[in-house]
Tab-separated table of C-alpha atoms in Angstrom:
chain	number	residue	atom	x	y	z
Y	32	MET	CA	108.181	99.280	133.264
Y	33	PRO	CA	111.910	100.286	133.222
Y	34	ASN	CA	112.318	98.514	129.866
Y	35	PHE	CA	109.282	100.355	128.485
Y	36	SER	CA	110.741	103.743	129.551
Y	37	LYS	CA	114.126	102.945	127.998
Y	38	ARG	CA	112.514	101.876	124.734
Y	39	PHE	CA	110.336	104.970	124.585
Y	40	ALA	CA	113.297	107.270	125.297
Y	41	LEU	CA	115.426	105.576	122.613
Y	42	VAL	CA	112.660	105.792	120.008
Y	43	ALA	CA	112.160	109.447	120.836
Y	44	ARG	CA	115.870	110.198	120.364
Y	45	LEU	CA	115.932	108.325	117.093
Y	46	SER	CA	112.838	110.152	115.830
Y	47	LEU	CA	114.151	113.581	116.785
Y	48	SER	CA	117.469	112.928	115.106
Y	49	CYS	CA	115.691	111.798	111.960
Y	50	VAL	CA	113.562	114.942	111.939
Y	51	ALA	CA	116.724	117.026	112.175
Y	52	MET	CA	118.078	115.237	109.145
Y	53	VAL	CA	114.943	115.614	107.003
Y	54	ALA	CA	114.427	119.267	107.960
Y	55	ALA	CA	117.193	120.016	105.457
Y	56	GLY	CA	115.204	118.263	102.720
Y	57	ALA	CA	113.335	114.927	102.639
Y	58	HIS	CA	109.764	113.236	102.250
Y	59	ALA	CA	106.894	111.286	103.809
Y	60	ALA	CA	104.865	109.699	101.050
Y	61	GLN	CA	105.473	105.992	100.699
Y	62	PRO	CA	105.715	104.457	97.201
Y	63	TYR	CA	102.370	102.649	97.740
Y	64	VAL	CA	99.211	104.048	99.367
Y	65	THR	CA	97.635	100.775	100.466
Y	66	ASP	CA	99.069	99.433	103.727
Y	67	ASP	CA	99.399	95.824	104.837
Y	68	ALA	CA	98.753	93.997	108.129
Y	69	ARG	CA	102.414	93.414	108.885
Y	70	LEU	CA	104.808	95.104	111.293
Y	71	LEU	CA	108.566	95.277	111.740
Y	72	PRO	CA	109.959	92.613	114.099
Y	73	GLU	CA	109.802	93.722	117.748
Y	74	GLY	CA	112.815	95.871	118.607
Y	75	ALA	CA	113.734	96.579	114.929
Y	76	CYS	CA	113.783	99.844	112.988
Y	77	GLN	CA	113.717	100.697	109.305
Y	78	PHE	CA	114.888	103.667	107.286
Y	79	GLU	CA	113.122	104.254	104.004
Y	80	VAL	CA	114.312	106.788	101.418
Y	81	GLY	CA	112.928	107.375	97.956
Y	82	LYS	CA	112.219	109.707	95.082
Y	83	ARG	CA	109.143	110.371	92.965
Y	84	VAL	CA	109.369	112.197	89.601
Y	85	LEU	CA	106.257	113.767	88.115
Y	86	ARG	CA	105.754	115.960	85.074
Y	87	GLY	CA	107.464	119.235	86.037
Y	88	SER	CA	108.033	118.398	89.708
Y	89	ARG	CA	109.920	116.090	92.042
Y	90	GLU	CA	109.536	114.668	95.544
Y	91	ALA	CA	111.936	112.966	97.926
Y	92	TRP	CA	111.170	111.277	101.239
Y	93	PHE	CA	112.798	109.898	104.343
Y	94	LEU	CA	110.699	107.646	106.604
Y	95	PRO	CA	112.286	106.181	109.759
Y	96	ALA	CA	110.124	103.766	111.748
Y	97	CYS	CA	110.577	101.579	114.813
Y	98	ASN	CA	108.651	98.804	116.574
Y	99	ALA	CA	109.813	99.189	120.161
Y	100	PHE	CA	106.700	97.870	121.939
Y	101	GLY	CA	105.836	94.692	120.019
Y	102	ASN	CA	102.456	95.631	118.502
Y	103	ILE	CA	102.839	99.331	117.586
Y	104	GLU	CA	105.077	100.649	114.789
Y	105	LEU	CA	105.840	104.377	114.943
Y	106	THR	CA	106.922	106.430	111.936
Y	107	LEU	CA	108.162	110.011	111.907
Y	108	GLY	CA	109.374	111.454	108.627
Y	109	ALA	CA	109.163	114.188	106.035
Y	110	ASN	CA	108.562	114.836	102.343
Y	111	ARG	CA	110.206	117.592	100.304
Y	112	SER	CA	108.773	118.595	96.960
Y	113	TRP	CA	109.995	120.934	94.144
Y	114	ASP	CA	107.699	122.307	91.460
Y	115	VAL	CA	108.568	123.397	87.931
Y	116	ASP	CA	109.554	126.888	89.185
Y	117	GLY	CA	111.851	125.464	91.880
Y	118	VAL	CA	109.476	126.320	94.760
Y	119	ARG	CA	109.947	123.944	97.671
Y	120	ALA	CA	107.439	122.697	100.213
Y	121	THR	CA	107.769	120.252	103.122
Y	122	ASP	CA	105.336	117.846	104.716
Y	123	LEU	CA	106.071	116.522	108.170
Y	124	VAL	CA	104.268	113.244	109.065
Y	125	VAL	CA	103.839	111.125	112.186
Y	126	GLN	CA	102.136	107.728	111.963
Y	127	ALA	CA	101.233	104.836	114.271
Y	128	LYS	CA	100.326	101.362	113.043
Y	129	GLY	CA	99.158	98.292	114.982
Y	130	LEU	CA	97.649	94.838	114.552
Y	131	PHE	CA	94.462	93.242	115.832
Y	132	ARG	CA	95.384	89.896	114.247
Y	133	GLU	CA	98.755	88.806	112.922
Y	134	LEU	CA	99.017	87.848	109.245
Y	135	LYS	CA	100.165	84.243	108.737
Y	136	ALA	CA	100.556	82.015	105.685
Y	137	ASN	CA	97.199	81.021	104.156
Y	138	ASP	CA	95.370	83.121	106.733
Y	139	TYR	CA	94.275	86.710	107.194
Y	140	GLY	CA	95.480	89.615	109.295
Y	141	LEU	CA	93.759	92.771	110.608
Y	142	GLY	CA	95.304	96.063	111.621
Y	143	TRP	CA	94.943	99.839	111.880
Y	144	VAL	CA	96.938	102.915	110.922
Y	145	ALA	CA	96.528	106.517	111.978
Y	146	SER	CA	98.570	109.546	110.901
Y	147	ALA	CA	98.844	113.320	111.084
Y	148	GLU	CA	100.672	115.702	108.780
Y	149	VAL	CA	101.638	119.339	108.587
Y	150	HIS	CA	102.336	121.081	105.270
Y	151	ARG	CA	104.889	123.912	105.323
Y	152	HIS	CA	105.123	126.236	102.318
Y	153	PRO	CA	108.011	128.715	101.871
Y	154	GLN	CA	105.843	131.587	100.682
Y	155	PRO	CA	104.863	133.996	103.527
Y	156	ASP	CA	101.286	134.301	102.314
Y	157	GLU	CA	100.780	130.548	102.386
Y	158	LYS	CA	99.409	129.385	105.684
Y	159	ARG	CA	100.453	126.104	107.219
Y	160	VAL	CA	97.858	123.399	106.720
Y	161	GLY	CA	97.579	119.847	107.867
Y	162	GLY	CA	95.388	116.836	108.125
Y	163	MET	CA	94.642	113.595	109.934
Y	164	ALA	CA	93.820	110.151	108.576
Y	165	ALA	CA	92.944	106.707	109.891
Y	166	SER	CA	92.287	103.365	108.175
Y	167	ALA	CA	91.429	99.802	108.940
Y	168	ILE	CA	93.677	97.204	107.269
Y	169	PHE	CA	92.802	93.724	105.973
Y	170	SER	CA	95.415	91.377	104.459
Y	171	ARG	CA	95.036	87.798	103.176
Y	172	SER	CA	97.717	85.247	102.257
Y	173	PHE	CA	97.181	82.619	99.584
Y	174	PHE	CA	99.158	79.644	98.267
Y	175	ASP	CA	101.801	79.651	101.033
Y	176	ASP	CA	102.523	83.392	100.751
Y	177	THR	CA	102.777	83.330	96.961
Y	178	LEU	CA	99.894	85.796	96.686
Y	179	PHE	CA	98.775	88.570	99.076
Y	180	PHE	CA	95.678	90.735	98.918
Y	181	HIS	CA	95.414	93.977	100.938
Y	182	ALA	CA	92.447	96.253	101.505
Y	183	ASN	CA	92.207	99.594	103.384
Y	184	ALA	CA	89.179	101.667	104.321
Y	185	GLY	CA	89.160	104.849	106.334
Y	186	ALA	CA	88.841	108.642	106.295
Y	187	ARG	CA	91.021	111.740	105.935
Y	188	ARG	CA	90.264	115.173	107.405
Y	189	LEU	CA	91.838	118.424	106.154
Y	190	LEU	CA	92.113	120.862	109.024
Y	191	ASP	CA	92.312	124.024	106.932
Y	192	THR	CA	89.033	123.377	105.102
Y	193	GLY	CA	87.298	121.287	107.756
Y	194	THR	CA	86.356	118.687	105.138
Y	195	THR	CA	86.406	114.929	105.548
Y	196	ALA	CA	86.686	112.338	102.744
Y	197	ALA	CA	86.394	108.588	102.722
Y	198	THR	CA	89.583	106.783	101.644
Y	199	TRP	CA	90.194	103.279	100.363
Y	200	GLY	CA	92.872	101.158	98.763
Y	201	LEU	CA	93.199	97.741	97.154
Y	202	ALA	CA	96.525	96.059	96.412
Y	203	GLY	CA	97.959	92.698	95.359
Y	204	GLU	CA	101.421	91.179	95.802
Y	205	PHE	CA	102.511	88.366	93.464
Y	206	ASN	CA	105.615	86.374	94.427
Y	207	VAL	CA	105.489	84.257	91.291
Y	208	VAL	CA	109.166	83.821	90.428
Y	209	HIS	CA	111.115	83.889	93.659
Y	210	GLU	CA	110.508	84.828	97.305
Y	211	ARG	CA	112.990	87.705	96.905
Y	212	PHE	CA	111.028	89.219	93.991
Y	213	ALA	CA	107.414	90.459	93.811
Y	214	VAL	CA	105.087	92.281	91.462
Y	215	ILE	CA	102.811	94.796	93.232
Y	216	ALA	CA	99.707	96.549	91.851
Y	217	GLU	CA	97.220	98.829	93.551
Y	218	THR	CA	94.325	101.206	93.074
Y	219	ALA	CA	93.457	103.777	95.731
Y	220	ASP	CA	91.518	106.985	96.394
Y	221	THR	CA	92.608	109.373	99.159
Y	222	THR	CA	90.908	112.600	98.004
Y	223	ARG	CA	87.291	111.570	97.203
Y	224	SER	CA	87.750	112.299	93.502
Y	225	ARG	CA	91.220	111.279	92.384
Y	226	ARG	CA	91.447	107.551	92.032
Y	227	GLY	CA	94.925	106.409	91.182
Y	228	TYR	CA	96.664	103.300	89.904
Y	229	GLN	CA	100.189	102.113	90.544
Y	230	ALA	CA	102.273	99.059	89.732
Y	231	GLY	CA	105.891	98.079	90.274
Y	232	LEU	CA	108.546	95.613	91.247
Y	233	TRP	CA	109.984	94.772	94.683
Y	234	PHE	CA	113.389	93.177	95.261
Y	235	ALA	CA	114.896	91.803	98.501
Y	236	LEU	CA	118.547	92.628	97.844
Y	237	VAL	CA	119.438	91.250	101.280
Y	238	PRO	CA	116.545	89.244	102.809
Y	239	ASP	CA	114.998	91.075	105.803
Y	240	ARG	CA	117.684	93.776	105.652
Y	241	LEU	CA	117.763	95.663	102.332
Y	242	GLU	CA	114.871	96.086	99.890
Y	243	LEU	CA	114.436	98.042	96.648
Y	244	ASP	CA	111.226	98.928	94.811
Y	245	VAL	CA	110.425	100.745	91.596
Y	246	SER	CA	106.950	101.706	90.385
Y	247	VAL	CA	104.936	103.777	87.932
Y	248	GLY	CA	101.537	105.323	88.605
Y	249	GLY	CA	99.063	108.083	87.872
Y	250	GLU	CA	95.485	109.295	88.271
Y	251	ALA	CA	92.686	107.387	86.573
Y	252	ARG	CA	91.083	110.459	85.014
Y	253	ASP	CA	94.260	111.566	83.158
Y	254	PHE	CA	96.919	108.924	83.555
Y	255	ARG	CA	99.157	110.198	80.784
Y	256	ARG	CA	99.426	113.729	82.167
Y	257	THR	CA	99.690	112.692	85.815
Y	258	ARG	CA	102.045	109.755	85.285
Y	259	TYR	CA	105.001	109.478	87.681
Y	260	TRP	CA	107.684	106.988	88.613
Y	261	THR	CA	109.199	106.198	91.975
Y	262	VAL	CA	112.253	104.416	93.348
Y	263	GLY	CA	112.660	103.544	97.028
Y	264	LEU	CA	115.250	101.876	99.231
Y	265	ARG	CA	114.410	100.339	102.646
Y	266	VAL	CA	117.044	99.366	105.233
Y	267	ILE	CA	115.877	97.182	108.158
Y	268	THR	CA	117.960	96.844	111.317
Y	269	PRO	CA	118.277	93.733	113.505
Y	270	PRO	CA	116.215	93.997	116.713
Y	271	PHE	CA	118.105	96.166	119.167
Y	272	LEU	CA	115.400	97.948	121.240
Y	273	LYS	CA	114.438	94.934	123.384
């Protein structure tokens, strides 16, 4: 129990310090929507930063996460967006992710993810809104981890409108050239009516420590007008919370 208390206190301090950093301007929308049944190593943390450029607007994010308890990964971060007129808005996000079954080579894994978000708009007449979401995660490894398939299914509820929508995502990872390089493609729907597609490249610059990804995506109904690109950097620490 003492170790649990120490870990919880350390994660709380890390999360609060990260929120203080992103309050000045950062983001909480990961490059890919579909999640996988994998966690950080127990006791490790990661710091993910990135940028998304759309037609006439930009987003930036900062997503710190830690796995202090072995089977639960906690994320607390923020997203800052700028529209064509320079108006800024911020989304604060907290997320928990866990596993029912660990993903291993040539086998499958099962997990879950739940999150809550609050949207803050600078205009005084814009009320703060938020939402909650939860999904089940299925992942499958093929050909000694050369190919991965991921599937998500869940729901998202918007608190300001009281509406709930089913969400889903399908993604594939192809490590066809080298274990430090992968091609990723996905299709997902998180709003009931805006199915999107995204594809990109992932590079392990330093295995298990520093990763880079770039991608391009857009909405199915008008891909050309909604097209965007993203670039993200992920730093993973050695386990230190044990």
